Each structure stands twice: as C-alpha cells, then as structure tokens.
Amino acid sequence: MDIDFSPEDLAFRDEVRTFIAENYPAELRGKQDEGDELSKEDFLSWHRILHKKGWVAPAWPVEYGGTGWTATQRFIFSEETARADCIRLMPFGLSMVGPVIYTFGTPEQKAHFLPRILSGEDWWCQGYSEPGAGSDLASLRTKAERDGDHYIVNGQKTWTTMAQHADWGFFLVRTDPDAKQQEGISFLLVDMKTPGIEVRPIITLGGEHEVNEVFLDNVRVPIANRVYEENKGWTCAKFLLAHERTGIAGVAGSKRGIEKIKEIATAEMDGDKSLLSNPFFRRKVAELEMDLTALEYTELRTLAGEAAGKGPGPESSVLKIKGSEIQQRITELALEAAGHYGAPYFRGFGEGDNEHPIGPDWAHRTAPSYFNVRKTTIYGGSNEVQRQIIAKMVLGL
C-alpha cells in the first residue's frame, strides 16, 4: 500500500489546516484539551461552520450531502481536526442514523431527516442498550405494539449518550415477541418530545453528565417513522454498529494523546532526569506508538475498501478492539505520569474533587479521563463480543 501523500493530498491538507486556523471558534480553542465541560452549543457551533463549508459529512454519498472526498482525504481531514484539538462532531446523527436512513429509509424519510442532520437542526441519541441487554443486544425487551397507524412503545434504555440534549432518537424495539431474537426487532425514529418519554441522568465516575436512562411509557410513534421492514430492524442495527465500531478506533485522537503524553513526560522529572528518560516509561510509550501505527494502516485499508464500494465488515471489530484498548492505555500512562497529583480527583467516592487544583495544570484531568475511558471496551459491542465476531466471520471457527 502506497502510504505517501500525493501533491494533491498535501495541497488538500494545507487547505484543511488553513480553514481550521481561520474558522475554528476562538472561544472553543483549548476548551476540550483542558477538560472543560462542553455544552450543546459548543458542539453545534463547529458543526454549523463545517456544514456551511460543506464538510460536515465526509463519508456520506455526494447525492445526500457528502463531500466526494477520497479515502485519503477523509483520513487527512480526521488527522487535521484531531491535531488542532477540534471538538468532535456528535456521531449519532452523522455517522450512525444518517447512513441508516440514506441506505434503508423511504424517500420521505430521506427528504425530511437528512438535511436536518446535516444542518444540526436535529440532535440525535441512540436507544440500543437496556438493563440486561447490552452486549447481548438482541435480548432487548422494549416492546412496540401496533395501534392503528402508530406503535405504542414501552420499555427502558440505558447509557443513552447526550439524550438530555436530543431532539430525536433511534430506538431498537421488539415488535414480534414470538419470533427469534434478531427476527422480531424493528428500528424506530422517535421524537424525544413525545409524551411518555423521561430522561434521567447518570453521573459517571469522571463526574460528567454524559449518559442517561430513558424510560418510555406508552409512547406513540407513527409507523411512518419505522426504518426498513417491520421485524427486520436487526439488519439496520448491524449496519449501524459496523459504522460505529469503525469510528470508535479513534486513531487521530490517539495520536494527539500520545504526543501529549510525550510532552508531559519530557517536562516532568523522575529524579534528576525527565520521566521520558525512564526506560520503563519510554518503552510503554514506544509500544503504544507501534500499536497505533499498525492500527492506522488497518484503518486506511478499511477506508480504501469503503472507497471501492465495500462497506465496513468484520474488520471493523479489529479497529474497535485495538482502538479502544489503545485509548485506555493512553489514559493509564497519563495517570501514571501525574502520580499523586492525580489522586485528589478520583471522583465517585466522595463529594467531589479539590476546589483548587494542585500540581501541573494538566494533572487534575487524568483521573476523570482514566475512569471515563474504561467504557470504550464495552460500548459499541464489548470487546469480548468483537472477538467472537472475528472468530466466526474472519477465522471461520
């Protein structure tokens, strides 16, 4: 595989860098890197700027508002936004339900929802996991029963990210309780303002309100909001999860994370030398860089396959496993570098952290980040499940 950028690709990289430098909101610069809580408006301000430029959905087909970029250009764009520490775009509309709608949706669903996803007018959340139906998603129990031209939906979803801001949600529901697990599920688009929906916050060990419980009590959803056929929603679910797992790899963000670790370890002292001079610590950093490079090439091969018309398949499980493990190792190294300066910020065991940070400015974020990133090997299908997929679909075991 040719890994050298062409002159056209280098010119595109310069264009992206210039655009970010000139258009990324000044009030957002450094906000994410410093661990400040991000509001809905923070996320949407950058989203709207990219939408106006026509760059908000690089992976979408051109006819639905995509950029028409090559796989390499999409990779460069991801690299440059991570390098500049741009706020990540929420994936639930752009990377998850959007592709489901333009692949499986009706013409009416495409005409209504896709422009609103692109503009940011609709903020989406994902109603997949339930108590007792996480990794074993097909055992979900939220049910939808027909009542004229509506479904009546009852049940509970959990770990619903950013549902407190959501205008719409995409939900997996059971429409045939007598069918085999995967064959009795449908995919519904639900207006989160519908009576009967209650969103309750879950505060994480990092102290953030990022995830929620969602309760549905006799929620009326038009049958017109079902995507694809009744009882065939598992087809949409698998398609969406493959796209989600590819995005979870987070190669560009991990690159920035490793560079940050190296900066910290160069400045922090271990006796009379820098922490990076410690051979044991330096070895951990080097091993991380090698693993990330291997993951990067795997992601590039996957992007090249998509550009050739091949959708993400079982290889997305490899990206999810290695990408999430690398993200966790980065936070472990950051906490190791912080040492005792990170200890006062272990939230979840008391009433909160210290009022005034001690030690280096970056240290107070290491413990919350460490705890928050524990989830990456669980969401999007736990890594144990991903290994089973690889064993079955790739190795034929």
Coordinates of C-alpha atoms in Angstrom, one line a residue:
M1 CA 0.0 0.0 0.0
D2 CA 1.4 3.4 -1.0
I3 CA 1.4 5.5 2.2
D4 CA 3.0 8.6 0.7
F5 CA 0.7 11.6 0.1
S6 CA 0.4 12.9 -3.4
P7 CA 0.9 16.6 -4.2
E8 CA -2.9 16.9 -4.4
D9 CA -3.3 15.4 -1.0
L10 CA -0.7 17.7 0.5
A11 CA -2.4 20.7 -1.0
F12 CA -5.7 19.4 0.5
R13 CA -4.0 19.1 3.9
D14 CA -2.9 22.7 3.7
E15 CA -6.4 23.8 2.7
V16 CA -7.8 22.0 5.8
R17 CA -5.2 23.4 8.1
T18 CA -5.8 26.9 6.9
F19 CA -9.6 26.6 7.1
I20 CA -9.4 25.4 10.7
A21 CA -6.9 28.1 11.7
E22 CA -9.2 30.8 10.2
N23 CA -12.6 29.4 11.2
Y24 CA -12.5 27.3 14.4
P25 CA -14.2 29.4 17.1
A26 CA -11.8 31.2 19.3
E27 CA -13.9 30.5 22.4
L28 CA -13.5 26.7 21.9
R29 CA -9.7 26.7 21.5
G30 CA -8.2 24.6 24.2
K31 CA -11.5 24.0 25.9
Q32 CA -11.6 20.3 25.1
D33 CA -7.9 19.8 25.8
E34 CA -8.3 21.4 29.2
G35 CA -11.2 19.1 30.2
D36 CA -13.8 21.8 30.4
E37 CA -17.4 20.7 30.2
L38 CA -18.8 21.2 26.7
S39 CA -22.3 22.5 26.1
K40 CA -24.7 21.6 23.3
E41 CA -24.0 24.9 21.7
D42 CA -20.2 24.2 21.8
F43 CA -20.8 21.1 19.8
L44 CA -23.2 22.7 17.4
S45 CA -21.1 25.9 16.7
W46 CA -18.3 23.9 15.0
H47 CA -20.9 21.6 13.4
R48 CA -22.6 24.6 11.7
I49 CA -19.4 26.0 10.5
L50 CA -18.5 22.7 8.8
H51 CA -22.0 22.4 7.4
K52 CA -21.7 25.9 5.8
K53 CA -18.4 24.8 4.2
G54 CA -20.0 21.5 3.0
W55 CA -17.5 19.5 5.1
V56 CA -19.8 18.1 7.9
A57 CA -20.4 14.6 6.4
P58 CA -17.3 13.5 4.5
A59 CA -18.4 9.8 4.4
W60 CA -21.9 10.5 3.0
P61 CA -22.6 9.9 -0.7
V62 CA -22.5 13.2 -2.6
E63 CA -26.2 13.0 -3.6
Y64 CA -27.1 13.2 0.1
G65 CA -24.7 16.0 1.0
G66 CA -21.3 14.3 1.2
T67 CA -18.0 15.8 0.1
G68 CA -16.9 13.3 -2.5
W69 CA -13.5 13.1 -0.9
T70 CA -11.2 10.2 -1.4
A71 CA -10.4 7.8 1.5
T72 CA -7.1 9.6 1.8
Q73 CA -8.7 13.0 2.0
R74 CA -11.1 11.8 4.7
F75 CA -8.2 10.4 6.6
I76 CA -6.3 13.7 6.3
F77 CA -9.3 15.7 7.5
S78 CA -9.7 13.5 10.5
E79 CA -5.9 13.9 11.3
E80 CA -6.0 17.6 11.0
T81 CA -9.1 18.2 13.1
A82 CA -7.6 16.0 15.9
R83 CA -4.2 17.7 15.6
A84 CA -6.0 21.1 16.1
D85 CA -8.0 19.6 19.0
C86 CA -11.2 20.5 17.3
I87 CA -14.4 19.4 19.2
R88 CA -15.5 16.1 17.7
L89 CA -18.8 16.1 15.9
M90 CA -21.5 14.1 17.6
P91 CA -21.7 10.8 15.7
F92 CA -25.3 9.8 16.4
G93 CA -26.8 11.7 13.5
L94 CA -23.9 12.0 11.1
S95 CA -22.2 8.6 11.5
M96 CA -25.0 6.4 12.7
V97 CA -28.6 7.1 11.9
G98 CA -27.8 9.2 8.8
P99 CA -26.2 6.3 6.9
V100 CA -29.1 4.0 8.1
I101 CA -31.6 6.4 6.7
Y102 CA -30.0 7.0 3.3
T103 CA -29.4 3.3 2.9
F104 CA -32.7 1.8 4.2
G105 CA -35.1 4.8 4.6
T106 CA -38.0 5.8 2.5
P107 CA -37.8 8.8 0.1
E108 CA -39.9 10.7 2.6
Q109 CA -37.6 9.9 5.5
K110 CA -34.5 10.8 3.5
A111 CA -36.0 14.1 2.4
H112 CA -37.1 15.1 5.9
F113 CA -34.3 13.9 8.2
L114 CA -31.1 14.0 6.2
P115 CA -31.0 17.8 5.7
R116 CA -31.8 18.4 9.3
I117 CA -29.0 16.0 10.4
L118 CA -26.5 17.9 8.2
S119 CA -27.5 21.3 9.4
G120 CA -27.5 20.3 13.1
E121 CA -31.2 21.2 13.4
D122 CA -31.9 17.8 14.9
W123 CA -29.7 16.4 17.7
W124 CA -29.9 12.6 17.9
C125 CA -29.4 9.9 20.6
Q126 CA -29.1 6.1 20.3
G127 CA -31.6 3.9 22.1
Y128 CA -29.9 0.5 21.9
S129 CA -28.7 -0.8 25.3
E130 CA -31.1 -1.8 28.0
P131 CA -30.7 -3.2 31.5
G132 CA -30.0 -6.9 30.8
A133 CA -29.4 -6.2 27.0
G134 CA -26.0 -4.6 26.5
S135 CA -23.5 -6.9 24.8
D136 CA -26.4 -9.3 24.2
L137 CA -28.3 -6.6 22.4
A138 CA -30.7 -8.9 20.7
S139 CA -32.3 -9.8 24.1
L140 CA -33.8 -6.3 24.3
R141 CA -37.3 -6.1 25.9
T142 CA -38.6 -2.7 25.0
K143 CA -41.7 -3.5 23.0
A144 CA -43.7 -1.8 20.4
E145 CA -47.4 -2.8 19.7
R146 CA -49.4 -1.6 16.7
D147 CA -52.4 0.7 17.4
G148 CA -53.8 1.9 14.0
D149 CA -51.1 3.9 12.3
H150 CA -48.9 4.1 15.4
Y151 CA -46.8 1.9 17.6
I152 CA -47.2 2.1 21.4
V153 CA -43.7 1.8 22.9
N154 CA -43.0 0.7 26.4
G155 CA -39.6 0.0 28.0
Q156 CA -36.3 1.3 29.2
K157 CA -33.0 2.2 27.6
T158 CA -29.7 2.9 29.4
W159 CA -26.3 4.5 28.8
T160 CA -28.0 6.8 26.3
T161 CA -25.3 9.4 25.5
M162 CA -26.3 13.0 25.4
A163 CA -30.1 12.2 25.5
Q164 CA -30.5 15.2 27.7
H165 CA -30.0 17.3 24.6
A166 CA -31.6 15.1 22.0
D167 CA -34.4 16.2 19.6
W168 CA -34.8 12.7 18.1
G169 CA -33.6 9.2 19.0
F170 CA -33.3 6.0 17.0
F171 CA -34.6 3.0 19.0
L172 CA -34.5 -0.7 18.7
V173 CA -37.8 -2.2 19.8
R174 CA -39.4 -5.7 19.9
T175 CA -42.4 -5.9 17.5
D176 CA -42.8 -9.7 17.5
P177 CA -42.2 -11.3 20.9
D178 CA -42.7 -14.8 19.5
A179 CA -40.0 -14.6 16.8
K180 CA -36.4 -15.5 17.3
Q181 CA -34.5 -12.7 19.0
Q182 CA -33.0 -11.0 15.9
E183 CA -36.1 -11.6 13.8
G184 CA -38.6 -9.7 16.0
I185 CA -36.9 -6.3 16.2
S186 CA -37.7 -3.1 14.4
F187 CA -35.9 0.2 14.0
L188 CA -37.9 3.3 15.0
L189 CA -37.2 7.1 14.8
V190 CA -38.6 8.7 17.9
D191 CA -39.3 12.4 18.6
M192 CA -37.9 12.9 22.1
K193 CA -40.5 15.5 22.9
T194 CA -43.3 12.8 22.6
P195 CA -45.3 12.5 25.8
G196 CA -44.3 9.5 27.9
I197 CA -40.5 9.9 27.4
E198 CA -38.5 10.6 30.6
V199 CA -34.7 11.1 30.6
R200 CA -32.9 10.6 33.9
P201 CA -29.2 11.5 34.2
I202 CA -26.4 9.0 35.1
I203 CA -23.3 10.7 36.6
T204 CA -20.1 8.9 35.6
L205 CA -17.1 8.2 37.8
G206 CA -15.4 11.1 36.0
G207 CA -18.1 13.4 37.3
E208 CA -19.7 14.1 34.0
H209 CA -23.4 14.0 32.9
E210 CA -22.8 12.3 29.6
V211 CA -25.1 9.3 29.7
N212 CA -28.7 8.7 30.8
E213 CA -31.5 6.3 31.4
V214 CA -34.5 6.8 29.1
F215 CA -38.0 5.5 30.1
L216 CA -40.8 5.1 27.5
D217 CA -44.3 4.8 28.9
N218 CA -47.0 4.3 26.2
V219 CA -45.1 6.5 23.8
R220 CA -46.9 6.8 20.4
V221 CA -44.6 6.6 17.4
P222 CA -46.0 6.8 13.8
I223 CA -45.5 3.7 11.8
A224 CA -44.1 6.1 9.1
N225 CA -41.1 6.5 11.4
R226 CA -40.1 2.9 11.1
V227 CA -37.0 2.4 9.0
Y228 CA -37.0 -0.6 6.8
E229 CA -39.4 -3.5 7.3
E230 CA -41.1 -4.5 10.5
N231 CA -39.2 -7.2 12.4
K232 CA -36.2 -6.6 10.1
G233 CA -34.6 -3.9 12.2
W234 CA -31.6 -6.1 13.1
T235 CA -30.4 -5.5 9.6
C236 CA -30.2 -1.8 10.3
A237 CA -28.7 -2.4 13.7
K238 CA -25.8 -4.5 12.4
F239 CA -25.2 -2.0 9.6
L240 CA -25.1 0.9 12.1
L241 CA -22.8 -0.9 14.6
A242 CA -20.3 -1.6 11.8
H243 CA -20.0 2.1 11.1
E244 CA -19.9 2.9 14.8
R245 CA -17.1 0.5 15.5
T246 CA -15.0 1.9 12.7
G247 CA -15.4 5.4 14.2
I248 CA -14.5 4.1 17.7
A249 CA -11.0 3.3 16.6
G250 CA -10.1 7.0 17.1
V251 CA -6.7 6.8 15.5
A252 CA -6.3 10.6 15.0
G253 CA -7.3 11.4 18.6
S254 CA -5.0 8.7 20.0
K255 CA -2.1 10.2 18.0
R256 CA -2.7 13.5 19.7
G257 CA -3.0 11.7 23.1
I258 CA 0.4 10.1 22.7
E259 CA 2.0 13.4 21.7
K260 CA 0.5 15.0 24.8
I261 CA 2.0 12.1 26.9
K262 CA 5.4 12.7 25.4
E263 CA 5.2 16.5 26.1
I264 CA 4.2 15.8 29.7
A265 CA 6.9 13.1 30.2
T266 CA 9.5 15.4 28.8
A267 CA 8.6 18.2 31.2
E268 CA 8.0 16.0 34.3
M269 CA 11.0 14.9 36.3
D270 CA 11.8 11.4 37.5
G271 CA 14.7 12.1 39.9
D272 CA 17.2 14.2 38.1
K273 CA 16.0 13.2 34.6
S274 CA 12.8 13.6 32.7
L275 CA 10.2 11.0 33.0
L276 CA 10.6 10.2 29.3
S277 CA 14.2 9.2 30.0
N278 CA 13.0 6.5 32.3
P279 CA 13.5 3.3 30.2
F280 CA 10.4 1.6 31.5
F281 CA 8.1 4.5 30.8
R282 CA 9.7 5.2 27.4
R283 CA 9.2 1.6 26.5
K284 CA 5.4 1.9 27.2
V285 CA 5.2 5.0 25.0
A286 CA 7.1 3.2 22.2
E287 CA 4.9 0.1 22.4
L288 CA 1.8 2.4 22.2
E289 CA 3.2 4.2 19.1
M290 CA 3.9 0.9 17.3
D291 CA 0.5 -0.5 18.1
L292 CA -1.2 2.7 16.9
T293 CA 0.8 2.7 13.7
A294 CA -0.4 -0.8 12.9
L295 CA -4.0 0.2 13.7
E296 CA -3.6 3.3 11.5
Y297 CA -2.7 1.1 8.5
T298 CA -5.6 -1.2 9.2
E299 CA -8.0 1.8 9.2
L300 CA -6.5 3.0 5.9
R301 CA -7.1 -0.4 4.4
T302 CA -10.7 -0.2 5.6
L303 CA -11.2 3.3 4.2
A304 CA -9.8 2.1 0.9
G305 CA -12.2 -0.8 0.9
E306 CA -15.1 1.6 1.5
A307 CA -13.9 3.9 -1.3
A308 CA -14.0 0.8 -3.6
G309 CA -17.7 0.2 -2.7
K310 CA -17.1 -2.3 0.1
G311 CA -18.9 -1.4 3.3
P312 CA -17.3 -1.9 6.7
G313 CA -17.4 -5.6 7.6
P314 CA -15.9 -7.8 10.3
E315 CA -12.6 -5.9 10.2
S316 CA -14.4 -3.0 12.0
S317 CA -14.3 -5.3 15.0
V318 CA -10.5 -5.3 14.9
L319 CA -10.5 -1.5 14.7
K320 CA -12.8 -1.3 17.7
I321 CA -10.8 -3.7 19.9
K322 CA -7.4 -2.2 19.3
G323 CA -8.6 1.4 19.1
S324 CA -10.4 1.2 22.5
E325 CA -7.5 -0.6 24.2
I326 CA -5.0 2.0 23.0
Q327 CA -7.2 4.8 24.2
Q328 CA -7.3 3.2 27.7
R329 CA -3.5 2.7 27.7
I330 CA -3.0 6.4 26.9
T331 CA -5.1 7.4 29.9
E332 CA -3.3 4.9 32.1
L333 CA 0.1 6.5 31.1
A334 CA -1.2 10.0 31.7
L335 CA -2.4 9.0 35.2
E336 CA 1.0 7.3 35.8
A337 CA 2.7 10.5 34.8
A338 CA 0.5 12.5 37.1
G339 CA 1.3 10.3 40.1
H340 CA 0.0 11.6 43.4
Y341 CA -1.2 14.9 41.7
G342 CA -4.0 12.9 40.1
A343 CA -5.2 11.3 43.4
P344 CA -7.4 14.2 44.7
Y345 CA -9.5 13.9 41.5
F346 CA -10.8 10.4 41.8
R347 CA -14.5 11.3 41.7
G348 CA -17.3 9.0 42.5
F349 CA -16.0 8.1 46.0
G350 CA -16.9 11.3 47.8
E351 CA -18.5 14.7 47.3
G352 CA -16.2 15.9 44.5
D353 CA -12.6 16.9 43.8
N354 CA -10.4 19.5 45.4
E355 CA -11.6 23.1 45.0
H356 CA -8.2 24.3 43.8
P357 CA -6.0 22.0 41.6
I358 CA -2.6 21.2 42.8
G359 CA 0.5 20.3 40.8
P360 CA 0.6 20.8 37.0
D361 CA -2.4 22.2 35.2
W362 CA -3.0 19.1 33.2
A363 CA -2.9 16.7 36.2
H364 CA -6.4 17.2 37.5
R365 CA -7.9 15.7 34.4
T366 CA -6.0 12.5 34.4
A367 CA -8.2 10.5 36.9
P368 CA -11.6 11.5 35.5
S369 CA -10.3 10.7 31.9
Y370 CA -8.9 7.4 33.1
F371 CA -12.3 6.4 34.6
N372 CA -14.3 7.7 31.7
V373 CA -12.4 5.8 29.1
R374 CA -13.0 2.5 30.9
K375 CA -16.2 2.4 28.9
T376 CA -14.6 2.2 25.5
T377 CA -14.0 -1.5 25.6
I378 CA -17.7 -2.0 26.5
Y379 CA -19.8 0.3 24.3
G380 CA -20.4 -0.3 20.6
G381 CA -20.4 -4.0 21.5
S382 CA -18.0 -5.2 24.1
N383 CA -14.5 -6.4 23.0
E384 CA -15.4 -9.9 24.1
V385 CA -18.2 -9.9 21.6
Q386 CA -16.0 -8.4 18.9
R387 CA -13.5 -11.3 19.4
Q388 CA -16.4 -13.7 18.9
I389 CA -17.3 -11.9 15.6
I390 CA -13.7 -12.2 14.4
A391 CA -13.6 -15.9 15.3
K392 CA -16.8 -16.6 13.5
M393 CA -16.7 -14.2 10.5
V394 CA -13.0 -14.0 9.8
L395 CA -11.4 -17.2 11.1
G396 CA -14.4 -19.4 10.5
L397 CA -14.2 -21.0 13.9

